[in-house]
Amino acid sequence: MVQCTVSCQEQPDRFFLVLSVHQAYTYVTAGFVEMPLFEVVQYRLQGLLKQERGFLTTSEFRTMLHNAVTTISLAQLAHPHPEHLAIADHLTVLGSGSWPRLTSLNLSGLGLDSRSVAQLAKGAWPMLAELNISRTTLNAAALWHITQTPLPQLERLDLSFNWLDDEAVLQLVAADWPKLQWLNLRFNFLRANGTHALALSRWPLLKHLNLRSNLITHEATWKLAHANWPALEELDLSANPAVDIPGLVQGHWLQLQSLTVDSSVLSQDAVALLMRKWSRLHIKIKGKKLSTAAAALV
């Protein structure tokens, strides 16, 4: 498989994009496109200057990107240089037309409000398998636009460190993402209604769920236990106010192998309950050490 990277290079009198395939270079300017055949492209817009903005609208540039790019990362653009393109310009490019080969999109750290996400969601990404929109100040209004985007191949979704509450989760579970396997919701604001909504989700392939540092209490734990996730292997409930182990063991997750919780909820009886329910379970502990009796059961 040939690795190819699209980047921006600077010369004393002009700017141009460079496609590099191993040691061979193909230069792309506003008036000329010569592309080698390649299997994988990593596309990074970092450093693309405002002078190149007109090039973004050329048919050559759009054809090159839309038909070839598989991976896009704008994660380092959270604080763009004043002379560089604004984040909104990048989102306009992403929201234009179809990206038939795009499988991975990383927007971590960008400030995404409802308007910018609406622009982004205009794009079509039929093969997108991995989406990272963590640390973007995403809220329910902005998330709605993402959930309306058909992503039939989506497997991994990172929504951590945002402003997502129970209302946002109601929108999330309504999305038609049947292949979702990995979901990160840590450091958000989920309560009982949010976990109840998660439990009603239609994600039969879900294997990994991270709910660390939300607002999950005893009631929320019992609601979560009703989820139908037959493939679930890993669950993180650490750093929540009050996870209830008796409620948690009501869950019918036959494949569960890893559970992360705070030591404060793991009494000797709680550990015994967990091990009777899931004999192969590996318990990961956050916080202070367990009592000797409880630790002996882990």
mmCIF file of C-alpha atoms in Angstrom:
data_model
loop_
_atom_site.group_PDB
_atom_site.id
_atom_site.type_symbol
_atom_site.label_atom_id
_atom_site.label_comp_id
_atom_site.label_asym_id
_atom_site.label_seq_id
_atom_site.Cartn_x
_atom_site.Cartn_y
_atom_site.Cartn_z
ATOM 1 C CA MET A 1 0.000 0.000 0.000
ATOM 2 C CA VAL A 2 1.439 3.354 -1.050
ATOM 3 C CA GLN A 3 1.407 6.084 1.583
ATOM 4 C CA CYS A 4 0.708 9.578 0.302
ATOM 5 C CA THR A 5 0.525 12.910 2.108
ATOM 6 C CA VAL A 6 -0.964 16.196 0.974
ATOM 7 C CA SER A 7 0.717 19.186 2.603
ATOM 8 C CA CYS A 8 1.470 22.843 1.961
ATOM 9 C CA GLN A 9 4.942 24.000 0.984
ATOM 10 C CA GLU A 10 6.282 27.543 0.700
ATOM 11 C CA GLN A 11 8.658 28.925 -1.920
ATOM 12 C CA PRO A 12 10.041 32.504 -1.994
ATOM 13 C CA ASP A 13 7.628 33.625 -4.712
ATOM 14 C CA ARG A 14 4.674 31.244 -4.548
ATOM 15 C CA PHE A 15 2.761 28.714 -2.509
ATOM 16 C CA PHE A 16 1.748 25.303 -3.722
ATOM 17 C CA LEU A 17 0.432 21.999 -2.478
ATOM 18 C CA VAL A 18 2.679 18.981 -2.657
ATOM 19 C CA LEU A 19 1.636 15.390 -3.123
ATOM 20 C CA SER A 20 4.498 13.209 -1.943
ATOM 21 C CA VAL A 21 4.693 9.529 -2.778
ATOM 22 C CA HIS A 22 7.777 8.146 -1.081
ATOM 23 C CA GLN A 23 10.537 10.364 -2.546
ATOM 24 C CA ALA A 24 8.667 11.446 -5.685
ATOM 25 C CA TYR A 25 6.880 14.782 -5.675
ATOM 26 C CA THR A 26 3.978 16.029 -7.742
ATOM 27 C CA TYR A 27 3.201 19.724 -7.514
ATOM 28 C CA VAL A 28 -0.376 20.964 -7.559
ATOM 29 C CA THR A 29 -1.090 24.584 -8.437
ATOM 30 C CA ALA A 30 -4.227 26.458 -9.396
ATOM 31 C CA GLY A 31 -3.637 25.824 -13.080
ATOM 32 C CA PHE A 32 -2.088 22.378 -13.143
ATOM 33 C CA VAL A 33 -2.841 18.999 -11.589
ATOM 34 C CA GLU A 34 -0.794 15.877 -12.123
ATOM 35 C CA MET A 35 -1.673 13.020 -9.797
ATOM 36 C CA PRO A 36 -0.024 9.638 -9.386
ATOM 37 C CA LEU A 37 -2.212 6.666 -8.570
ATOM 38 C CA PHE A 38 -2.123 5.840 -4.872
ATOM 39 C CA GLU A 39 -4.075 3.891 -2.304
ATOM 40 C CA VAL A 40 -3.966 6.060 0.806
ATOM 41 C CA VAL A 41 -3.907 9.823 1.169
ATOM 42 C CA GLN A 42 -3.479 11.734 4.392
ATOM 43 C CA TYR A 43 -4.859 15.203 3.911
ATOM 44 C CA ARG A 44 -3.856 18.059 6.217
ATOM 45 C CA LEU A 45 -4.912 21.644 5.628
ATOM 46 C CA GLN A 46 -2.617 23.023 8.350
ATOM 47 C CA GLY A 47 -0.598 25.909 7.018
ATOM 48 C CA LEU A 48 -2.711 26.562 3.940
ATOM 49 C CA LEU A 49 -2.533 30.325 3.568
ATOM 50 C CA LYS A 50 -5.261 32.789 2.725
ATOM 51 C CA GLN A 51 -3.584 33.435 -0.627
ATOM 52 C CA GLU A 52 -4.562 29.894 -1.617
ATOM 53 C CA ARG A 53 -8.245 30.347 -0.814
ATOM 54 C CA GLY A 54 -9.159 30.747 -4.483
ATOM 55 C CA PHE A 55 -7.545 27.415 -5.250
ATOM 56 C CA LEU A 56 -10.006 25.671 -2.927
ATOM 57 C CA THR A 57 -12.787 26.437 -5.394
ATOM 58 C CA THR A 58 -11.082 25.029 -8.476
ATOM 59 C CA SER A 59 -12.490 21.852 -9.951
ATOM 60 C CA GLU A 60 -9.015 20.274 -10.013
ATOM 61 C CA PHE A 61 -8.549 20.735 -6.284
ATOM 62 C CA ARG A 62 -11.996 19.435 -5.412
ATOM 63 C CA THR A 63 -11.680 16.445 -7.719
ATOM 64 C CA MET A 64 -8.311 15.553 -6.234
ATOM 65 C CA LEU A 65 -9.548 15.732 -2.664
ATOM 66 C CA HIS A 66 -12.989 14.246 -2.991
ATOM 67 C CA ASN A 67 -11.954 11.212 -5.003
ATOM 68 C CA ALA A 68 -8.686 10.361 -3.277
ATOM 69 C CA VAL A 69 -8.624 11.426 0.362
ATOM 70 C CA THR A 70 -9.171 8.812 3.063
ATOM 71 C CA THR A 71 -7.982 10.635 6.203
ATOM 72 C CA ILE A 72 -8.497 14.258 7.238
ATOM 73 C CA SER A 73 -7.086 15.795 10.412
ATOM 74 C CA LEU A 74 -7.630 19.402 11.438
ATOM 75 C CA ALA A 75 -6.911 18.715 15.109
ATOM 76 C CA GLN A 76 -3.958 21.120 15.249
ATOM 77 C CA LEU A 77 -5.945 24.076 13.944
ATOM 78 C CA ALA A 78 -7.562 25.023 17.261
ATOM 79 C CA HIS A 79 -5.522 28.248 17.317
ATOM 80 C CA PRO A 80 -4.823 29.132 13.675
ATOM 81 C CA HIS A 81 -2.260 31.752 12.677
ATOM 82 C CA PRO A 82 -3.907 35.044 11.566
ATOM 83 C CA GLU A 83 -2.482 34.552 8.065
ATOM 84 C CA HIS A 84 -3.889 31.054 7.755
ATOM 85 C CA LEU A 85 -7.329 30.039 6.630
ATOM 86 C CA ALA A 86 -10.043 30.348 9.250
ATOM 87 C CA ILE A 87 -11.594 27.168 10.613
ATOM 88 C CA ALA A 88 -14.825 28.114 8.846
ATOM 89 C CA ASP A 89 -13.024 27.901 5.493
ATOM 90 C CA HIS A 90 -11.859 24.364 6.220
ATOM 91 C CA LEU A 91 -15.363 23.340 7.253
ATOM 92 C CA THR A 92 -16.703 24.796 4.010
ATOM 93 C CA VAL A 93 -14.353 22.524 2.079
ATOM 94 C CA LEU A 94 -15.386 19.491 4.136
ATOM 95 C CA GLY A 95 -19.062 20.317 3.698
ATOM 96 C CA SER A 96 -18.846 20.560 -0.072
ATOM 97 C CA GLY A 97 -19.943 17.573 -2.116
ATOM 98 C CA SER A 98 -19.225 13.905 -1.564
ATOM 99 C CA TRP A 99 -16.061 12.356 -0.126
ATOM 100 C CA PRO A 100 -16.409 8.783 -1.398
ATOM 101 C CA ARG A 101 -13.192 7.400 0.159
ATOM 102 C CA LEU A 102 -12.994 9.359 3.411
ATOM 103 C CA THR A 103 -12.795 6.918 6.337
ATOM 104 C CA SER A 104 -11.339 9.055 9.157
ATOM 105 C CA LEU A 105 -12.097 12.655 10.188
ATOM 106 C CA ASN A 106 -10.438 14.307 13.203
ATOM 107 C CA LEU A 107 -11.705 17.733 14.305
ATOM 108 C CA SER A 108 -10.587 17.493 17.939
ATOM 109 C CA GLY A 109 -9.988 20.827 19.644
ATOM 110 C CA LEU A 110 -11.845 23.011 17.152
ATOM 111 C CA GLY A 111 -14.599 25.307 18.397
ATOM 112 C CA LEU A 112 -17.728 23.997 16.691
ATOM 113 C CA ASP A 113 -20.973 25.912 17.148
ATOM 114 C CA SER A 114 -24.311 24.992 15.604
ATOM 115 C CA ARG A 115 -23.710 27.101 12.501
ATOM 116 C CA SER A 116 -20.283 25.655 11.733
ATOM 117 C CA VAL A 117 -21.463 22.083 12.267
ATOM 118 C CA ALA A 118 -24.438 22.733 9.985
ATOM 119 C CA GLN A 119 -21.982 23.735 7.249
ATOM 120 C CA LEU A 120 -19.841 20.689 7.922
ATOM 121 C CA ALA A 121 -22.804 18.311 7.819
ATOM 122 C CA LYS A 122 -23.616 19.299 4.233
ATOM 123 C CA GLY A 123 -20.881 16.940 3.076
ATOM 124 C CA ALA A 124 -21.486 13.290 2.241
ATOM 125 C CA TRP A 125 -19.123 10.744 3.804
ATOM 126 C CA PRO A 126 -20.566 7.322 2.927
ATOM 127 C CA MET A 127 -17.447 5.396 4.009
ATOM 128 C CA LEU A 128 -16.595 7.344 7.190
ATOM 129 C CA ALA A 129 -15.684 4.860 9.927
ATOM 130 C CA GLU A 130 -14.003 7.108 12.504
ATOM 131 C CA LEU A 131 -15.116 10.573 13.662
ATOM 132 C CA ASN A 132 -13.366 12.553 16.406
ATOM 133 C CA ILE A 133 -15.144 15.722 17.513
ATOM 134 C CA SER A 134 -13.830 15.783 21.077
ATOM 135 C CA ARG A 135 -12.907 19.019 22.892
ATOM 136 C CA THR A 136 -14.960 21.125 20.466
ATOM 137 C CA THR A 137 -17.458 22.711 22.936
ATOM 138 C CA LEU A 138 -20.120 20.702 21.098
ATOM 139 C CA ASN A 139 -23.631 21.029 22.567
ATOM 140 C CA ALA A 140 -27.027 19.518 21.770
ATOM 141 C CA ALA A 141 -27.879 22.090 19.096
ATOM 142 C CA ALA A 142 -24.632 21.461 17.216
ATOM 143 C CA LEU A 143 -24.751 17.679 17.636
ATOM 144 C CA TRP A 144 -28.187 17.578 16.000
ATOM 145 C CA HIS A 145 -26.669 18.380 12.605
ATOM 146 C CA ILE A 146 -24.213 15.482 12.901
ATOM 147 C CA THR A 147 -26.944 13.031 13.852
ATOM 148 C CA GLN A 148 -28.870 13.964 10.710
ATOM 149 C CA THR A 149 -25.919 12.953 8.532
ATOM 150 C CA PRO A 150 -26.115 9.398 7.136
ATOM 151 C CA LEU A 151 -22.997 7.559 8.304
ATOM 152 C CA PRO A 152 -23.745 3.908 7.515
ATOM 153 C CA GLN A 153 -20.129 2.786 8.093
ATOM 154 C CA LEU A 154 -19.415 4.718 11.314
ATOM 155 C CA GLU A 155 -17.653 2.506 13.879
ATOM 156 C CA ARG A 156 -15.780 4.889 16.205
ATOM 157 C CA LEU A 157 -17.148 8.161 17.611
ATOM 158 C CA ASP A 158 -15.289 10.382 20.092
ATOM 159 C CA LEU A 159 -17.501 13.024 21.739
ATOM 160 C CA SER A 160 -15.464 13.455 24.921
ATOM 161 C CA PHE A 161 -14.813 16.762 26.724
ATOM 162 C CA ASN A 162 -17.861 18.583 25.352
ATOM 163 C CA TRP A 163 -21.100 20.150 26.629
ATOM 164 C CA LEU A 164 -23.388 17.218 25.887
ATOM 165 C CA ASP A 165 -26.344 16.712 28.223
ATOM 166 C CA ASP A 166 -29.380 14.422 28.305
ATOM 167 C CA GLU A 167 -31.007 16.306 25.423
ATOM 168 C CA ALA A 168 -27.933 15.693 23.295
ATOM 169 C CA VAL A 169 -28.021 11.973 24.023
ATOM 170 C CA LEU A 170 -31.653 11.788 22.906
ATOM 171 C CA GLN A 171 -30.484 13.096 19.541
ATOM 172 C CA LEU A 172 -27.461 10.823 19.488
ATOM 173 C CA VAL A 173 -29.396 7.597 19.890
ATOM 174 C CA ALA A 174 -31.828 8.607 17.140
ATOM 175 C CA ALA A 175 -29.005 8.634 14.577
ATOM 176 C CA ASP A 176 -28.915 5.756 12.110
ATOM 177 C CA TRP A 177 -25.439 4.382 12.794
ATOM 178 C CA PRO A 178 -25.941 0.605 12.896
ATOM 179 C CA LYS A 179 -22.227 -0.274 12.844
ATOM 180 C CA LEU A 180 -21.172 1.835 15.846
ATOM 181 C CA GLN A 181 -18.704 -0.125 17.996
ATOM 182 C CA TRP A 182 -16.779 2.459 20.018
ATOM 183 C CA LEU A 183 -18.287 5.494 21.770
ATOM 184 C CA ASN A 184 -16.458 7.943 24.039
ATOM 185 C CA LEU A 185 -18.684 10.303 26.056
ATOM 186 C CA ARG A 186 -16.358 11.010 28.975
ATOM 187 C CA PHE A 187 -16.355 14.450 30.579
ATOM 188 C CA ASN A 188 -19.869 15.462 29.554
ATOM 189 C CA PHE A 189 -23.076 16.045 31.543
ATOM 190 C CA LEU A 190 -25.143 12.862 31.300
ATOM 191 C CA ARG A 191 -27.686 12.191 34.036
ATOM 192 C CA ALA A 192 -30.440 9.597 34.494
ATOM 193 C CA ASN A 193 -32.454 10.580 31.416
ATOM 194 C CA GLY A 194 -29.334 10.498 29.282
ATOM 195 C CA THR A 195 -28.342 7.012 30.400
ATOM 196 C CA HIS A 196 -31.937 5.859 29.910
ATOM 197 C CA ALA A 197 -31.748 7.152 26.342
ATOM 198 C CA LEU A 198 -28.455 5.319 25.832
ATOM 199 C CA ALA A 199 -30.082 2.130 27.049
ATOM 200 C CA LEU A 200 -32.699 2.437 24.302
ATOM 201 C CA SER A 201 -30.095 2.858 21.559
ATOM 202 C CA ARG A 202 -29.969 0.475 18.610
ATOM 203 C CA TRP A 203 -26.269 -0.315 18.563
ATOM 204 C CA PRO A 204 -26.044 -4.109 18.476
ATOM 205 C CA LEU A 205 -22.310 -4.035 17.665
ATOM 206 C CA LEU A 206 -21.272 -1.646 20.476
ATOM 207 C CA LYS A 207 -18.145 -2.981 22.204
ATOM 208 C CA HIS A 208 -16.652 0.000 24.025
ATOM 209 C CA LEU A 209 -18.478 2.698 26.015
ATOM 210 C CA ASN A 210 -16.693 5.374 28.049
ATOM 211 C CA LEU A 211 -18.903 7.386 30.431
ATOM 212 C CA ARG A 212 -16.154 8.562 32.769
ATOM 213 C CA SER A 213 -16.741 11.891 34.559
ATOM 214 C CA ASN A 214 -20.408 12.476 33.862
ATOM 215 C CA LEU A 215 -23.227 12.914 36.402
ATOM 216 C CA ILE A 216 -24.274 9.280 36.718
ATOM 217 C CA THR A 217 -25.936 8.298 40.005
ATOM 218 C CA HIS A 218 -27.690 5.198 41.392
ATOM 219 C CA GLU A 219 -30.829 5.833 39.334
ATOM 220 C CA ALA A 220 -28.832 6.334 36.146
ATOM 221 C CA THR A 221 -26.937 3.084 36.710
ATOM 222 C CA TRP A 222 -30.150 1.072 36.942
ATOM 223 C CA LYS A 223 -31.426 2.680 33.747
ATOM 224 C CA LEU A 224 -28.191 1.914 31.924
ATOM 225 C CA ALA A 225 -28.479 -1.757 32.861
ATOM 226 C CA HIS A 226 -31.500 -2.112 30.561
ATOM 227 C CA ALA A 227 -29.349 -1.570 27.465
ATOM 228 C CA ASN A 228 -29.339 -4.281 24.823
ATOM 229 C CA TRP A 229 -25.668 -4.372 23.881
ATOM 230 C CA PRO A 230 -24.867 -8.051 23.322
ATOM 231 C CA ALA A 231 -21.347 -7.286 22.075
ATOM 232 C CA LEU A 232 -20.303 -4.898 24.901
ATOM 233 C CA GLU A 233 -16.796 -5.735 26.122
ATOM 234 C CA GLU A 234 -15.577 -2.604 27.906
ATOM 235 C CA LEU A 235 -17.385 -0.067 30.113
ATOM 236 C CA ASP A 236 -15.908 2.894 32.011
ATOM 237 C CA LEU A 237 -18.089 4.445 34.743
ATOM 238 C CA SER A 238 -15.320 5.960 36.853
ATOM 239 C CA ALA A 239 -15.405 9.485 38.329
ATOM 240 C CA ASN A 240 -19.207 9.608 38.490
ATOM 241 C CA PRO A 241 -21.112 10.678 41.623
ATOM 242 C CA ALA A 242 -22.680 7.366 42.659
ATOM 243 C CA VAL A 243 -22.468 4.243 40.497
ATOM 244 C CA ASP A 244 -24.667 1.480 41.902
ATOM 245 C CA ILE A 245 -23.121 -2.000 41.566
ATOM 246 C CA PRO A 246 -26.347 -3.953 42.398
ATOM 247 C CA GLY A 247 -28.026 -2.013 39.615
ATOM 248 C CA LEU A 248 -25.161 -2.529 37.209
ATOM 249 C CA VAL A 249 -25.179 -6.313 37.510
ATOM 250 C CA GLN A 250 -28.710 -6.322 36.114
ATOM 251 C CA GLY A 251 -27.133 -5.675 32.722
ATOM 252 C CA HIS A 252 -27.235 -8.542 30.223
ATOM 253 C CA TRP A 253 -23.831 -7.984 28.666
ATOM 254 C CA LEU A 254 -22.524 -11.494 28.253
ATOM 255 C CA GLN A 255 -19.302 -10.382 26.559
ATOM 256 C CA LEU A 256 -18.288 -7.810 29.204
ATOM 257 C CA GLN A 257 -14.578 -8.187 29.933
ATOM 258 C CA SER A 258 -13.473 -4.847 31.397
ATOM 259 C CA LEU A 259 -15.172 -2.521 33.889
ATOM 260 C CA THR A 260 -13.604 0.680 35.233
ATOM 261 C CA VAL A 261 -15.109 2.139 38.419
ATOM 262 C CA ASP A 262 -14.006 4.094 41.473
ATOM 263 C CA SER A 263 -12.691 2.197 44.457
ATOM 264 C CA SER A 264 -15.322 3.919 46.612
ATOM 265 C CA VAL A 265 -18.092 1.752 45.105
ATOM 266 C CA LEU A 266 -16.166 -1.518 45.393
ATOM 267 C CA SER A 267 -16.852 -3.095 48.747
ATOM 268 C CA GLN A 268 -16.172 -6.796 49.245
ATOM 269 C CA ASP A 269 -19.851 -7.542 48.567
ATOM 270 C CA ALA A 270 -19.859 -5.384 45.429
ATOM 271 C CA VAL A 271 -16.826 -7.160 43.992
ATOM 272 C CA ALA A 272 -18.412 -10.527 44.758
ATOM 273 C CA LEU A 273 -21.574 -9.467 42.914
ATOM 274 C CA LEU A 274 -19.585 -8.448 39.853
ATOM 275 C CA MET A 275 -17.528 -11.618 39.739
ATOM 276 C CA ARG A 276 -20.585 -13.841 40.110
ATOM 277 C CA LYS A 277 -22.205 -12.013 37.216
ATOM 278 C CA TRP A 278 -19.148 -11.879 34.938
ATOM 279 C CA SER A 279 -16.593 -14.462 35.984
ATOM 280 C CA ARG A 280 -14.031 -13.332 33.377
ATOM 281 C CA LEU A 281 -14.394 -9.649 34.243
ATOM 282 C CA HIS A 282 -11.270 -7.525 34.672
ATOM 283 C CA ILE A 283 -12.051 -4.702 37.109
ATOM 284 C CA LYS A 284 -10.014 -1.528 36.652
ATOM 285 C CA ILE A 285 -9.971 0.651 39.732
ATOM 286 C CA LYS A 286 -9.713 4.429 39.990
ATOM 287 C CA GLY A 287 -8.925 6.127 43.286
ATOM 288 C CA LYS A 288 -7.782 4.672 46.593
ATOM 289 C CA LYS A 289 -6.782 1.062 47.019
ATOM 290 C CA LEU A 290 -9.398 -1.556 47.805
ATOM 291 C CA SER A 291 -9.679 -3.275 51.127
ATOM 292 C CA THR A 292 -7.646 -6.471 51.379
ATOM 293 C CA ALA A 293 -10.786 -8.633 51.319
ATOM 294 C CA ALA A 294 -12.213 -6.916 48.241
ATOM 295 C CA ALA A 295 -8.886 -6.930 46.413
ATOM 296 C CA ALA A 296 -8.566 -10.665 46.935
ATOM 297 C CA LEU A 297 -11.690 -11.185 44.822
ATOM 298 C CA VAL A 298 -10.546 -9.061 41.888
#
